[in-house]
PDB file of C-alpha atoms in Angstrom:
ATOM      1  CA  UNK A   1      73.006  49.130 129.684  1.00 88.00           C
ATOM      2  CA  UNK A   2      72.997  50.076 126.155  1.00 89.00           C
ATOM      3  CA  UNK A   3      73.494  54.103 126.290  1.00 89.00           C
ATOM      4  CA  UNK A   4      75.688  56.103 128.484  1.00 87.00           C
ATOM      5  CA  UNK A   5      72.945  58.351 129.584  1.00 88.00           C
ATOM      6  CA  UNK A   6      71.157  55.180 131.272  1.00 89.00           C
ATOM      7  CA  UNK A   7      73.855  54.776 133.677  1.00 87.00           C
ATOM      8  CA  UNK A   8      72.702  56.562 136.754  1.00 85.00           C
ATOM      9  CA  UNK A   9      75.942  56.854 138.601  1.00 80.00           C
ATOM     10  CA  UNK A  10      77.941  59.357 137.443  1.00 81.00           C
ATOM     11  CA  UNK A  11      81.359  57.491 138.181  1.00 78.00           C
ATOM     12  CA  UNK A  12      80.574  54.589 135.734  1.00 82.00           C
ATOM     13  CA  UNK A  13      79.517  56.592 133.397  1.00 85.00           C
ATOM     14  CA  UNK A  14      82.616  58.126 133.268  1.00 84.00           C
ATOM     15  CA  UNK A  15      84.668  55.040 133.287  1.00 83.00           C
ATOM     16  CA  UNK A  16      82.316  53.351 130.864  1.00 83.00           C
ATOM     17  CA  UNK A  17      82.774  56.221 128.277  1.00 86.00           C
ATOM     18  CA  UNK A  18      86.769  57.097 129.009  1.00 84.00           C
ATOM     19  CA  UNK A  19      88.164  54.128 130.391  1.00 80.00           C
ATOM     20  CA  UNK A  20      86.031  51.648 128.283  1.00 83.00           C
ATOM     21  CA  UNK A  21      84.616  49.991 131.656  1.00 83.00           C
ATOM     22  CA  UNK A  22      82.700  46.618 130.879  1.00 87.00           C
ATOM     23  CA  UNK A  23      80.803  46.534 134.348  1.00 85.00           C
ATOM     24  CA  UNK A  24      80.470  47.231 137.602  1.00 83.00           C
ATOM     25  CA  UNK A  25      78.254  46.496 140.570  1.00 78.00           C
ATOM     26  CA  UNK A  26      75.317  48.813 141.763  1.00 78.00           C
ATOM     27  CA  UNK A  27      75.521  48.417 145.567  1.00 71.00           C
ATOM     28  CA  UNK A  28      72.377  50.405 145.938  1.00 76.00           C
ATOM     29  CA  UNK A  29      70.652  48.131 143.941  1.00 79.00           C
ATOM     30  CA  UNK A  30      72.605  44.872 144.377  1.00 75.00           C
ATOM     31  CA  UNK A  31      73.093  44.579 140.550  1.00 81.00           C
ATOM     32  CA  UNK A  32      75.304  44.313 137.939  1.00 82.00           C
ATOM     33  CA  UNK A  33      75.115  45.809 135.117  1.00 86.00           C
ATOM     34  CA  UNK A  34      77.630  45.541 131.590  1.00 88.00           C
ATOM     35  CA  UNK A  35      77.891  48.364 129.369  1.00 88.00           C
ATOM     36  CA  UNK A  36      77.011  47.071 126.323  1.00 90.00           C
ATOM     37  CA  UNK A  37      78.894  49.248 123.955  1.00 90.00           C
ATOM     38  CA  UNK A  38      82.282  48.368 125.287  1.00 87.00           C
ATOM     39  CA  UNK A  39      81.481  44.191 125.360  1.00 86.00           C
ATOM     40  CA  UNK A  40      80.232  43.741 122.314  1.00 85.00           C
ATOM     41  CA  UNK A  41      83.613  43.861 120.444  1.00 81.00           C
ATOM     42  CA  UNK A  42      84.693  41.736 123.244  1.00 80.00           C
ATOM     43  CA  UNK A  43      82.122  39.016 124.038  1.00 75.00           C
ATOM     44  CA  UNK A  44      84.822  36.916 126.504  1.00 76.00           C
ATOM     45  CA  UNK A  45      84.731  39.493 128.818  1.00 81.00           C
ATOM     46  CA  UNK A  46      81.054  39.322 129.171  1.00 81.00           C
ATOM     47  CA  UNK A  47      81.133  36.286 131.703  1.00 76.00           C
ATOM     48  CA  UNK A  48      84.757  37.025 133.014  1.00 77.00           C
ATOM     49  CA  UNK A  49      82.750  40.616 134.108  1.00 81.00           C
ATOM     50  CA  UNK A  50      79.639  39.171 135.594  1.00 77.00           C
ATOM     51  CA  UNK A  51      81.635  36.306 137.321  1.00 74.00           C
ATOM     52  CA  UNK A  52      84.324  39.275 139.237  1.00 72.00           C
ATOM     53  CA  UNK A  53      81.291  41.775 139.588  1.00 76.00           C
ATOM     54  CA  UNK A  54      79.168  38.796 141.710  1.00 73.00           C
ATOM     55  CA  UNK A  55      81.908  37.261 143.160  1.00 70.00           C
ATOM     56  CA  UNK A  56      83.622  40.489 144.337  1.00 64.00           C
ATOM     57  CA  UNK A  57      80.515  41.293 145.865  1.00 66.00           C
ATOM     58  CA  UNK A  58      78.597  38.729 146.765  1.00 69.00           C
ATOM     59  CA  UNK A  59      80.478  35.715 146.954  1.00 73.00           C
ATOM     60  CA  UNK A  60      80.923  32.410 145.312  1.00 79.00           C
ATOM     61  CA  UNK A  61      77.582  30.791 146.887  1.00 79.00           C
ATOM     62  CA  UNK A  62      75.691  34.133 145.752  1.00 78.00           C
ATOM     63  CA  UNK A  63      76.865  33.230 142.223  1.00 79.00           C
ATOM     64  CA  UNK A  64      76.631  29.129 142.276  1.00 84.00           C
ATOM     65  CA  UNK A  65      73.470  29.457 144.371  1.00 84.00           C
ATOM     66  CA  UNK A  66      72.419  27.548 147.865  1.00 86.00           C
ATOM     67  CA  UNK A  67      72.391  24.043 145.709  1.00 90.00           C
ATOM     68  CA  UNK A  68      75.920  23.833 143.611  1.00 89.00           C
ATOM     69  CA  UNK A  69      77.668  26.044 146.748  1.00 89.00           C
ATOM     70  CA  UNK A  70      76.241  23.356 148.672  1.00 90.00           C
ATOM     71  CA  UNK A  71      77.727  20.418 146.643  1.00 92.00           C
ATOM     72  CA  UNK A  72      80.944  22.168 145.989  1.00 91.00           C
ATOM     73  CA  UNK A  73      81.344  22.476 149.690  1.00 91.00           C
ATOM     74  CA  UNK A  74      80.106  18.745 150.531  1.00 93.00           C
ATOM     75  CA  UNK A  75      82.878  17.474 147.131  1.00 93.00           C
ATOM     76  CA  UNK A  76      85.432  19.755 149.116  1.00 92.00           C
ATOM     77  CA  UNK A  77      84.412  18.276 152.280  1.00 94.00           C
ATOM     78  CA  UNK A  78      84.778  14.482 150.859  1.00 93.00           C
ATOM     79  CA  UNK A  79      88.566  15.064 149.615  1.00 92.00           C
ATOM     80  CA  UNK A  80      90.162  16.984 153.262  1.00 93.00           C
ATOM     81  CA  UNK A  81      91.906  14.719 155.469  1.00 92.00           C
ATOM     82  CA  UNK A  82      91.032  13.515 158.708  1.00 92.00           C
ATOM     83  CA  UNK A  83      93.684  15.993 160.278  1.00 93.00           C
ATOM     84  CA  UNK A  84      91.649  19.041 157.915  1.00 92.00           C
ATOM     85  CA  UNK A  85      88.217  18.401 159.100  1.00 92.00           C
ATOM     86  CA  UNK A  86      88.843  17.831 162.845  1.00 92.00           C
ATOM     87  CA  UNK A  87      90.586  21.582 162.402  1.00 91.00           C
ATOM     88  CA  UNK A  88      88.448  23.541 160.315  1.00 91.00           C
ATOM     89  CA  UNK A  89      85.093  21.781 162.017  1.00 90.00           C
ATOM     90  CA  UNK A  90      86.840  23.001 165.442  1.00 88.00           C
ATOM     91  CA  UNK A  91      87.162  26.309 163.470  1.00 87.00           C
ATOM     92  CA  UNK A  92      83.639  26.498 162.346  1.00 84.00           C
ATOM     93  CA  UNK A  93      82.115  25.463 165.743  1.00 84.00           C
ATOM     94  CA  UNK A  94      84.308  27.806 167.475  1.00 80.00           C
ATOM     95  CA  UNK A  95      85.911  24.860 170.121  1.00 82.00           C
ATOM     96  CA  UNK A  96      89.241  22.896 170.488  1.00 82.00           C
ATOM     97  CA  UNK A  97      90.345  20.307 168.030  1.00 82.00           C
ATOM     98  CA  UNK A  98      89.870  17.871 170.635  1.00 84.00           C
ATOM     99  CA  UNK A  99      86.627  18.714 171.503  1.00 86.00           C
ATOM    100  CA  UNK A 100      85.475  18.032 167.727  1.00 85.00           C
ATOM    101  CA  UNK A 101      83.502  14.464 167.466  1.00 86.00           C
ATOM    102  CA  UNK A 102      83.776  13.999 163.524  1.00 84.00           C
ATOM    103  CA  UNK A 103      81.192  11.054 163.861  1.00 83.00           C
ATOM    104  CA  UNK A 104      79.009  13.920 164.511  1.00 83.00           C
ATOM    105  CA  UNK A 105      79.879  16.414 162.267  1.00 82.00           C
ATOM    106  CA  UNK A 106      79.373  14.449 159.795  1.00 80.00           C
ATOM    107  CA  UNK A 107      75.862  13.806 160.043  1.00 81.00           C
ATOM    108  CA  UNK A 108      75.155  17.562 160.248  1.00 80.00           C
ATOM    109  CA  UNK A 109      75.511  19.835 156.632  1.00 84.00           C
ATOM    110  CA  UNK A 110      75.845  23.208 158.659  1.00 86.00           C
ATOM    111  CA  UNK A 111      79.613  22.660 160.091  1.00 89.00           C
ATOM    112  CA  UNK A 112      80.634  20.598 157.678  1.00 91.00           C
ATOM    113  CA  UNK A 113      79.995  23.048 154.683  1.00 89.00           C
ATOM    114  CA  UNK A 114      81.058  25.869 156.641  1.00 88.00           C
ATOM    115  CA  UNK A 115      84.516  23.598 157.590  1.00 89.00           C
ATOM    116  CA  UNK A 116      84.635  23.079 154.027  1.00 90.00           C
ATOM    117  CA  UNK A 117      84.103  27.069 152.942  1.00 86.00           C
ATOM    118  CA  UNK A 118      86.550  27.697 155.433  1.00 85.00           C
ATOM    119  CA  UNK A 119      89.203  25.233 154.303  1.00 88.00           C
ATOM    120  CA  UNK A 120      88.928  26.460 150.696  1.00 86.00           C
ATOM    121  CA  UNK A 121      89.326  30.163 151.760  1.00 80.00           C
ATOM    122  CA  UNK A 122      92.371  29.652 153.250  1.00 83.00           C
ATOM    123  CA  UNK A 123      94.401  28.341 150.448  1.00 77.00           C
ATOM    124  CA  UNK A 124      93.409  32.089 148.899  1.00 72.00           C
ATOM    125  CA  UNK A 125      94.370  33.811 152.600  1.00 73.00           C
ATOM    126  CA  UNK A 126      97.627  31.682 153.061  1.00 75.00           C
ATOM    127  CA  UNK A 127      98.587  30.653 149.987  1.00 74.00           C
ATOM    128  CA  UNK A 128      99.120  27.195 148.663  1.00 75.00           C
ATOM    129  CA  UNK A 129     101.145  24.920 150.425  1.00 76.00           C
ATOM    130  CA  UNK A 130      99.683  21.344 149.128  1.00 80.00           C
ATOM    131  CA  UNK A 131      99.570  21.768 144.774  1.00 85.00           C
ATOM    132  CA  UNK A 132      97.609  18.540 144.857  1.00 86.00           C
ATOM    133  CA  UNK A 133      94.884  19.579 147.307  1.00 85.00           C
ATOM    134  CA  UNK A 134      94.951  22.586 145.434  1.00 88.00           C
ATOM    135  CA  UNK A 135      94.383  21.029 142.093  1.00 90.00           C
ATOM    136  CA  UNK A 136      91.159  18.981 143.581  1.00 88.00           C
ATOM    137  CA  UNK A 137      89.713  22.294 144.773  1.00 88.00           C
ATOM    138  CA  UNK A 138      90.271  23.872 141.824  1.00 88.00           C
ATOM    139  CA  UNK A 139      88.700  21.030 139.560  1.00 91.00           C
ATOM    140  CA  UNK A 140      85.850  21.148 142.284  1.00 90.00           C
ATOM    141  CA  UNK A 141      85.502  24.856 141.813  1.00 88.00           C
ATOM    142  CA  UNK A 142      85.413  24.571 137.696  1.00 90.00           C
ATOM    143  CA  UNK A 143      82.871  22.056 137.895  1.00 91.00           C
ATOM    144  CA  UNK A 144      80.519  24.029 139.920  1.00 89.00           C
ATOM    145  CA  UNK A 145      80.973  26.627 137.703  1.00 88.00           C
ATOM    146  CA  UNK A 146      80.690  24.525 134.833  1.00 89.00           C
ATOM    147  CA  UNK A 147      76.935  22.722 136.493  1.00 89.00           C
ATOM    148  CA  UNK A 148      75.643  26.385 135.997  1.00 85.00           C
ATOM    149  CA  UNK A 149      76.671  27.190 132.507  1.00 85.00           C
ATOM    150  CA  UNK A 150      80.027  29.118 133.517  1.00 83.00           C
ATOM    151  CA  UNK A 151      82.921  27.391 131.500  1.00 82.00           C
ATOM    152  CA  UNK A 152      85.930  30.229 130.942  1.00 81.00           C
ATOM    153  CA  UNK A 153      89.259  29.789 131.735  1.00 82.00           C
ATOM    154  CA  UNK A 154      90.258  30.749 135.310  1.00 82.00           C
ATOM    155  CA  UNK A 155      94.123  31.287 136.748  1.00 84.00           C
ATOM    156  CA  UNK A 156      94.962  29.722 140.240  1.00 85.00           C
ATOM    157  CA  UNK A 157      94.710  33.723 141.063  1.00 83.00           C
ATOM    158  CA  UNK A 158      91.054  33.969 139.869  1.00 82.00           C
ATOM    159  CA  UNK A 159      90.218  31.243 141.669  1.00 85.00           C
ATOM    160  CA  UNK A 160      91.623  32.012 145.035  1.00 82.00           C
ATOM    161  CA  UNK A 161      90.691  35.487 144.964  1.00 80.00           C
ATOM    162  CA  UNK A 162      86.926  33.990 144.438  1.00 80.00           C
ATOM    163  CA  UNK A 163      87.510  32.014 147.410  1.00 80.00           C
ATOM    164  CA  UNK A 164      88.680  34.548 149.328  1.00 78.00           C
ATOM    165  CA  UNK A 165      85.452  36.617 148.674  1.00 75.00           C
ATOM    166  CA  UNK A 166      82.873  34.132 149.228  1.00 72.00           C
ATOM    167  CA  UNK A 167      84.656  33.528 152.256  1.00 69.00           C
ATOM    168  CA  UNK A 168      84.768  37.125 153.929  1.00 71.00           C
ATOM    169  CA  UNK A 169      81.234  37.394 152.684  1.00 65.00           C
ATOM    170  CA  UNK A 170      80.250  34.567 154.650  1.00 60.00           C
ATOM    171  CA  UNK A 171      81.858  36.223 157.660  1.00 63.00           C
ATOM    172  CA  UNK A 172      80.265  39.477 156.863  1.00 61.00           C
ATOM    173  CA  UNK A 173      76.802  38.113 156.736  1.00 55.00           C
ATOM    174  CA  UNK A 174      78.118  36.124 160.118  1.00 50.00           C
ATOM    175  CA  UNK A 175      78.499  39.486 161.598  1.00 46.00           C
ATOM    176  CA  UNK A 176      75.222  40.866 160.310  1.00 43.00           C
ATOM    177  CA  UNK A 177      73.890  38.284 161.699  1.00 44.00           C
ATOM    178  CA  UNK A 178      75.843  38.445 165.413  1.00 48.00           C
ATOM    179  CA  UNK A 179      75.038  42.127 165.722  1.00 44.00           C
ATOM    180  CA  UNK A 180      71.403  41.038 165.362  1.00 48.00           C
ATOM    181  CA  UNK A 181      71.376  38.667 167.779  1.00 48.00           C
ATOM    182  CA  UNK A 182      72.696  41.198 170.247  1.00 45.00           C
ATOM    183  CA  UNK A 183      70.191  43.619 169.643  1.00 46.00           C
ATOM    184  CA  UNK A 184      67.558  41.378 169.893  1.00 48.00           C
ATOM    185  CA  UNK A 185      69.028  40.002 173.107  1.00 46.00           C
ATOM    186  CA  UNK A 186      69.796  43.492 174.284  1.00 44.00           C
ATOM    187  CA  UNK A 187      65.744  44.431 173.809  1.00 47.00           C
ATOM    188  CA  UNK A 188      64.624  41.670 176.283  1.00 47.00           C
ATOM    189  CA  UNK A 189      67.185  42.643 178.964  1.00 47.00           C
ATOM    190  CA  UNK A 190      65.701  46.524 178.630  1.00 43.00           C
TER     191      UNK A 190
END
């Protein structure tokens, strides 16, 4: 957006022309849009904007896309131990380690990516315990970015909080998609 007047919502207009807001996230629209009079003293914060605004809402495979969320989830799935995918497959599938058959699983995508999404979220929800897991995910993370034309500089905290996000959007769209599932099923019974 190039003039004040062209923002619509009356909030970020406001903190675009007081509080020198770079961007911010339409959720009527599903956009984001930068101000460009207070970025273009300060190109870096171009991507660093668009990367937060998408990630905060939409989530890390929203902003890599089906294909590199896909491979960063299969690269993430390669380097977990055997003791890390029996528990985050059980996790995914919803059953008991000991019912989880990772001979299986790992000739399916679906559990294993969603293992794998799962597995990196939690090193943003619990924090890290294992620095050179950590570092592997992170280097993972980077180079998705990276395969998509992203390459800026991102703390540990930047990087788990993008985690974090792509993994309570996939549970939000998990219970979009559960509350469908019980309307439809509540239709036939009626």
């Amino acid at each position: 957006v190039e003039k004040a007047e062209d923002i619509k919502n009356p909030y970020a207009r406001m903190a675009a022309q007081q509080y020198g807001l770079y961007g911010w996230y339409d959720i009527n629209s599903k956009k984001v849009y930068v101000y460009a009079p207070n970025i273009i003293n300060n190109p870096s914060e171009l991507e660093k904007t668009v990367l937060h605004e998408v990630v905060a809402h939409k989530g890390l495979r929203e902003l890599l896309g089906e294909v590199a969320f896909n491979k960063l989830c299969d690269d993430v799935w390669d380097m977990m131990s055997q003791q890390d995918k029996i528990k985050w497959a059980a996790y995914a599938m919803q059953v008991a380690s000991s019912e989880v058959d990772l001979s299986q699983v790992e000739k399916g995508l679906k559990v294993k990516r969603e293992a794998a999404d799962e597995y990196m979220a939690s090193f943003a929800e619990d924090g890290i315990k294992d620095q050179s897991v950590w570092q592997k995910i992170k280097q993972a993370v980077m180079d998705a970015l990276r395969s998509i034309g992203i390459n800026i500089q991102l703390s540990d905290a930047d990087i788990a909080y993008m985690l974090y996000r792509s993994s309570q959007a996939l549970k939000k769209n998990a219970t979009i998609k559960e509350k469908a599932a019980a309307k439809k099923k509540s239709e036939r019974i009626e």
